[in-house]
Coordinates of C-alpha atoms and ligand atoms in Angstrom, one line a residue:
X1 CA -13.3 18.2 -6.1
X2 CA -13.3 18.9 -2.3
X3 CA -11.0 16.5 -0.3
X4 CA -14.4 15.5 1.8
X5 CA -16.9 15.1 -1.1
X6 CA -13.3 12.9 -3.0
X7 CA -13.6 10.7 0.1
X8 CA -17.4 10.4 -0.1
X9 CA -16.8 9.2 -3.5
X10 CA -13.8 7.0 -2.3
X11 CA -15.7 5.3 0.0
X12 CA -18.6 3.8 -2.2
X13 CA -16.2 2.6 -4.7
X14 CA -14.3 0.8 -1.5
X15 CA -17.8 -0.3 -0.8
X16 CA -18.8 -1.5 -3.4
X17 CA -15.6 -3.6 -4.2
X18 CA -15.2 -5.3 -1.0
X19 CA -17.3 -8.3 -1.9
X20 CA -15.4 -9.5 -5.3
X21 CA -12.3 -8.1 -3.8
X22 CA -10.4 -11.0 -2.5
X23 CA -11.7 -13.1 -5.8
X24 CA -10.1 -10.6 -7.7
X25 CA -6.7 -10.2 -5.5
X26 CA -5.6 -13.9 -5.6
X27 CA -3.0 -14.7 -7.7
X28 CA -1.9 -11.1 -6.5
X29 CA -1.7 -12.3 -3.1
X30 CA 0.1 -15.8 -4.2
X31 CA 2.8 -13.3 -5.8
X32 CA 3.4 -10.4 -4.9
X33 CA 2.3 -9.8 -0.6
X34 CA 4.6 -12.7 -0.1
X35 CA 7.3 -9.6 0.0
X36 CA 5.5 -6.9 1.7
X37 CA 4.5 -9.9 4.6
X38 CA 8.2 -10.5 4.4
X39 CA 9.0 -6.5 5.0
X40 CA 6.1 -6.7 8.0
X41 CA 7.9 -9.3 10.2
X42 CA 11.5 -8.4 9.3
X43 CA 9.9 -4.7 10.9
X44 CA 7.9 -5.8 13.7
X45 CA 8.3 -8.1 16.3
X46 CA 5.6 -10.5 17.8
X47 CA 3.8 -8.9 20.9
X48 CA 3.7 -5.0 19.9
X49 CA 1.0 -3.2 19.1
X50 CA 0.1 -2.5 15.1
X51 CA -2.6 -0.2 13.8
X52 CA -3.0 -1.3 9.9
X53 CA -4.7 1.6 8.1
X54 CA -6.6 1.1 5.3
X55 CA -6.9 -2.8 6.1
X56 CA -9.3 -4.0 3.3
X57 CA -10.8 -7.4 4.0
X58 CA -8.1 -7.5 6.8
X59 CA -5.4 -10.7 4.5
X60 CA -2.6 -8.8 6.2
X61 CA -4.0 -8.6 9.4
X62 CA -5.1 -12.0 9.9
X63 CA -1.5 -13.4 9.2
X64 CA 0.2 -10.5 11.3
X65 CA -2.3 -11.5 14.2
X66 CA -0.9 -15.1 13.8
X67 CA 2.6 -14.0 14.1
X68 CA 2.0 -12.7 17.3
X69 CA 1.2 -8.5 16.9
X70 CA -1.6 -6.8 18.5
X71 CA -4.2 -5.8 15.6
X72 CA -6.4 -2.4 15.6
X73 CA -7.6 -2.3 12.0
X74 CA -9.0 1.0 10.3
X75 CA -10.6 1.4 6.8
X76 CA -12.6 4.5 5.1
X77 CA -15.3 1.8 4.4
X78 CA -18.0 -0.2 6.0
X79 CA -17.7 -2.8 4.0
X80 CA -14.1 -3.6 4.3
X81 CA -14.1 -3.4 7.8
X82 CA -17.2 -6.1 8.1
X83 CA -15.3 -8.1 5.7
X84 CA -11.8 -7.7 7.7
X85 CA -13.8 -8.7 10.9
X86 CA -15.8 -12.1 9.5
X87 CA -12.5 -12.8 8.1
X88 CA -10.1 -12.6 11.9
X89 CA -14.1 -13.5 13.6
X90 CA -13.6 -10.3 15.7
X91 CA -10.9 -11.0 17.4
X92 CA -9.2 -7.9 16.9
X93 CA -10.3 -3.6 17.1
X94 CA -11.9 -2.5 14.0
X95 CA -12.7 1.1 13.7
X96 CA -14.5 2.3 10.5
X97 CA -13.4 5.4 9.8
X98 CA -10.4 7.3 7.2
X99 CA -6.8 7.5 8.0
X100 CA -7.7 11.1 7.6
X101 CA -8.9 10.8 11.2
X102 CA -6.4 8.4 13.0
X103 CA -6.0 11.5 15.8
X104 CA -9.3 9.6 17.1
X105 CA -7.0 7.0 18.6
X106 CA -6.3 8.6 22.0
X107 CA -3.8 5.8 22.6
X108 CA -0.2 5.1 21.2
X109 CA 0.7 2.0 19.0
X110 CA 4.2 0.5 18.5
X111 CA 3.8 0.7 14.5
X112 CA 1.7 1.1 11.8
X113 CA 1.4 0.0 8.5
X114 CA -1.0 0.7 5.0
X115 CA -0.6 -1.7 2.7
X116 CA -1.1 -1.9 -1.2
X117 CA -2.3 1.8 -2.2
X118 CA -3.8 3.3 0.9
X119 CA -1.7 6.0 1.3
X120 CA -2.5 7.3 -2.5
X121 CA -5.8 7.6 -1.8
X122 CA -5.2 9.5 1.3
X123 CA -7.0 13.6 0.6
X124 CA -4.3 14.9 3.1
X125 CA -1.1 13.1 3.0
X126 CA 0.5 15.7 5.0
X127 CA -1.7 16.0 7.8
X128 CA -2.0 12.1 8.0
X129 CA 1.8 12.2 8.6
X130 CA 1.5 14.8 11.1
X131 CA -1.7 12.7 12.6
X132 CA 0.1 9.7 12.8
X133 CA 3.4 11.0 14.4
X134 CA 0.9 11.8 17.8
X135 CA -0.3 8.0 17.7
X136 CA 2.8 6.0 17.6
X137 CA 5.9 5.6 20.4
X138 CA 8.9 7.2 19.9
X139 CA 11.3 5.0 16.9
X140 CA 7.8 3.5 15.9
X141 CA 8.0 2.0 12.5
X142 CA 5.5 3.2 9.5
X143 CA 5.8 0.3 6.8
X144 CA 3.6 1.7 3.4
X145 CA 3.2 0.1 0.3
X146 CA 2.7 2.8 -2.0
X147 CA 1.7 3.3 -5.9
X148 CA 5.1 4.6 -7.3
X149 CA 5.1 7.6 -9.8
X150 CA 7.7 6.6 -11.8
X151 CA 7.9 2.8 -13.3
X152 CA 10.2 1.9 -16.1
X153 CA 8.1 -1.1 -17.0
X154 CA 5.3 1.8 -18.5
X155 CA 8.4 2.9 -20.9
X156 CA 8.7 -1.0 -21.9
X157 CA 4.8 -1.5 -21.8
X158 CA 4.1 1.3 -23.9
X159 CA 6.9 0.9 -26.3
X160 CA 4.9 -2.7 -27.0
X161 CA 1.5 -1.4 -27.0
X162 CA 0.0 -2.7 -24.1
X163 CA -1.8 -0.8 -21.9
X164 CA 0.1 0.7 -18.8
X165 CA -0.6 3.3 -16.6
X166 CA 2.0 6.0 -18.1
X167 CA -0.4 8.8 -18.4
X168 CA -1.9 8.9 -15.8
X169 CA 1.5 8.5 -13.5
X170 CA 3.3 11.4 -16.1
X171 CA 0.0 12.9 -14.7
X172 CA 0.7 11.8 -10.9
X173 CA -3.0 11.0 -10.5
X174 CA -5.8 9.1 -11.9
X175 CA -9.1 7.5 -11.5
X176 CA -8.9 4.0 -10.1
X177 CA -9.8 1.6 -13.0
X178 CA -12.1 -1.7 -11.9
X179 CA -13.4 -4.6 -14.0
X180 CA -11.9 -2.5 -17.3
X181 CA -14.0 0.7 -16.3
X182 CA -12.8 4.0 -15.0
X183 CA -14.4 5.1 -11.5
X184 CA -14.4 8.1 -10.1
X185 CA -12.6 6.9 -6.9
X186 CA -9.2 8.9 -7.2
X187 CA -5.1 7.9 -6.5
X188 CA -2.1 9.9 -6.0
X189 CA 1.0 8.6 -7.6
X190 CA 4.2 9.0 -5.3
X191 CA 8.0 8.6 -5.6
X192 CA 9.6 8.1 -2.4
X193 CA 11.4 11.2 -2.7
X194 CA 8.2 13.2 -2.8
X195 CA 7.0 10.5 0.0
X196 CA 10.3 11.8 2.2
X197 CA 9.1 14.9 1.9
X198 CA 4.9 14.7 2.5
X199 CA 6.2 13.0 5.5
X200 CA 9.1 15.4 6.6
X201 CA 10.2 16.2 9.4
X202 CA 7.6 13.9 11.1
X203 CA 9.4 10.7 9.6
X204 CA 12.4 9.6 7.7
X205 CA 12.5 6.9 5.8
X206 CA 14.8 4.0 6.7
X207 CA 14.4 1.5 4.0
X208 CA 12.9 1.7 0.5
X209 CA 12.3 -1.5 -1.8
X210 CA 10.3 -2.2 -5.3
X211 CA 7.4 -4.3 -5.4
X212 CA 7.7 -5.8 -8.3
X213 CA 10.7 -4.3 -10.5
X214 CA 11.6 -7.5 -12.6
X215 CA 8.2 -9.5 -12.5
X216 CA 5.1 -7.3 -14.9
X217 CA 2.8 -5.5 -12.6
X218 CA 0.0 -7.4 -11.0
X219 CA -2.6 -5.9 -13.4
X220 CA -1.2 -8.1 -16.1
X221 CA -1.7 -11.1 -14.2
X222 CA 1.8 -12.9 -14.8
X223 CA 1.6 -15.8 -11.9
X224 CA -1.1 -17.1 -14.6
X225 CA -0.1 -15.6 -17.5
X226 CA 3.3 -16.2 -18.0
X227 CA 4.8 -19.6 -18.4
X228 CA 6.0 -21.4 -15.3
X229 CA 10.0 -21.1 -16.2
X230 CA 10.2 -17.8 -17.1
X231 CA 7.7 -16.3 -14.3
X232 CA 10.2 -18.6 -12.1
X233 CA 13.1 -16.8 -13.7
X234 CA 11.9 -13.5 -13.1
X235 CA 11.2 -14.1 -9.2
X236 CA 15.1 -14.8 -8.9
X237 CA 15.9 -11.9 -10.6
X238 CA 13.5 -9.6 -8.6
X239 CA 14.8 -11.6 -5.0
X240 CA 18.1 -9.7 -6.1
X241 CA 17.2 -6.4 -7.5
X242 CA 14.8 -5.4 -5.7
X243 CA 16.2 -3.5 -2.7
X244 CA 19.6 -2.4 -4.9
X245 CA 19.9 1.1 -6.3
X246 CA 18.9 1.8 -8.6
X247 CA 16.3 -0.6 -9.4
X248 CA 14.3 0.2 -6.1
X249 CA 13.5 3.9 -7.1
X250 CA 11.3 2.5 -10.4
X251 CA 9.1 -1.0 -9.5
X252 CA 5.5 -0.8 -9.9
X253 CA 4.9 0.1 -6.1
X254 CA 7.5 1.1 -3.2
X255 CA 7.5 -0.7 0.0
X256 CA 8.4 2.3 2.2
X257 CA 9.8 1.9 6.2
X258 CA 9.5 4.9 7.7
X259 CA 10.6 5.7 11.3
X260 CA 8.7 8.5 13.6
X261 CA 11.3 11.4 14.4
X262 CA 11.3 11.8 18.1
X263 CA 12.5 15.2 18.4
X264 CA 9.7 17.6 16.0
Ligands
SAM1 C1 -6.1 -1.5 -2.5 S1 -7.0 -1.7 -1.1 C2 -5.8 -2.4 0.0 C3 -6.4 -3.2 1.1 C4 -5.4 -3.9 2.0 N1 -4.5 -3.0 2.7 C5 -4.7 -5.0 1.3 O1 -3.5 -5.0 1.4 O2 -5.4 -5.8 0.6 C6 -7.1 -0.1 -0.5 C7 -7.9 0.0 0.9 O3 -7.7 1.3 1.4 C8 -9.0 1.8 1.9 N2 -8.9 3.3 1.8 C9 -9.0 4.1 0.7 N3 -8.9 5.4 1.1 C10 -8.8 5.3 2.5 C11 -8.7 6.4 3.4 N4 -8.7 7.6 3.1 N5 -8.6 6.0 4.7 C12 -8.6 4.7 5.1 N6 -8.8 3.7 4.2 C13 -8.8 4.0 2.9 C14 -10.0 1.2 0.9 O4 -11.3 1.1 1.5 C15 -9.4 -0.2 0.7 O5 -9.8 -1.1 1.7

């Protein structure tokens, strides 16, 4: 499919799931954007300037505005962005339009960040790299949580018969999957080696974590599902994996820092 007719399609699913979608992200959000928040504010530092691409119904934004940052929010659809701006009551830029376009920004930020899947449904991850170089200041940070290609838990998963997203990662992409039924909104899986080099010479990466590597994947529910002492268990073990080698290359996602390369 064409990469603007993919983002047409894109968009209405976005649409059409912004109204259910915090409902449906909340025990994801009591466990596992405790990290990437953590990741944020070890990155930035109150008073700069963030652009937050791909900013949903803006849960990251709101508690980055708190701490002290600057927010300009951008999502491919309508719907997220009206949700993003009840939720911080306008008090913030919102710009509805797709990280495809970010060269509309005419100003630079001080860093950027897409969390939870954005950049693997971006049509053009090279030119957004190249895009997003011109908008932020020399050293700006690029903080991305991104879908990883390659997650041993899918071995483990499959192995027990339950069902995982193996194919379609062996694959590297695949229809996004809602309420049990297959859209025809598409994602891109990524390791962060291909990442490093979509985003080369542009950015390097600095810092690479997995998100989760220990815990089960957020599709499986676990804060709910599992018992109390052995979720409990599990969260200790992933506070000391999860940014070792080699147990960061293979979690669920990647939280990936990049840093703009002055000199391209
Ligand atoms: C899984 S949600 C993540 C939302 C938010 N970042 C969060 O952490 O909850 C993915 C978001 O990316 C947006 N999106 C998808 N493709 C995009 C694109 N090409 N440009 C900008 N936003 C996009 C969707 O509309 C949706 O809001």
């Amino acid at each position: 499919m064409q990469k603007q007719s993919q983002l047409l399609v894109n968009k209405e699913f976005w649409d059409n799931y912004a109204s259910i979608y915090d409902g449906k992200k909340a025990s994801f959000d009591r466990y596992l954007r405790k990290r990437n928040l953590e990741i944020l504010m070890q990155t930035f530092s109150p008073g700069q300037s963030l652009l937050e691409i791909g900013c949903g119904t803006g849960t990251e934004a709101m508690i980055m505005q708190s701490y002290g940052c600057k927010l300009t929010l951008v999502d491919l659809s309508y719907e997220m962005v009206k949700a993003a701006s009840r939720k911080l009551n306008g008090e913030a830029l919102f710009v509805n339009t797709p990280a495809e376009n970010i060269n509309c920004f005419k100003i630079q930020f001080d860093g950027a960040y897409a969390s939870f899947g954005v950049v693997n449904c971006v049509t053009d991850p090279e030119g957004f790299f190249g895009k997003l170089h011109r908008i932020l200041k020399p050293n700006g940070y690029f903080v991305a949580s991104v879908i990883n290609r390659w997650y041993w838990g899918d071995f483990l998963l499959s192995a027990i018969r339950i069902p995982n997203y193996l194919k379609k990662r062996l694959k590297g992409k695949g229809n996004i999957i809602l309420n049990g039924v297959e859209s025809s909104a598409t994602a891109h899986f990524y390791s962060p080696r291909t990442l490093a080099k979509l985003a080369s010479p542009q950015f390097k990466i600095r810092k690479y974590y997995a998100l989760p590597v220990a815990l089960p994947p957020p599709y499986l529910n676990p804060a709910q599902k599992l018992p109390r002492r052995l979720f409990t268990l599990l969260d200790g073990i992933e506070s000391v994996v999860y940014n070792k080698f080699p147990f960061k290359l293979f979690g669920d996602q990647t939280i990936i820092v990049f840093q703009k390369n002055n000199i391209v």
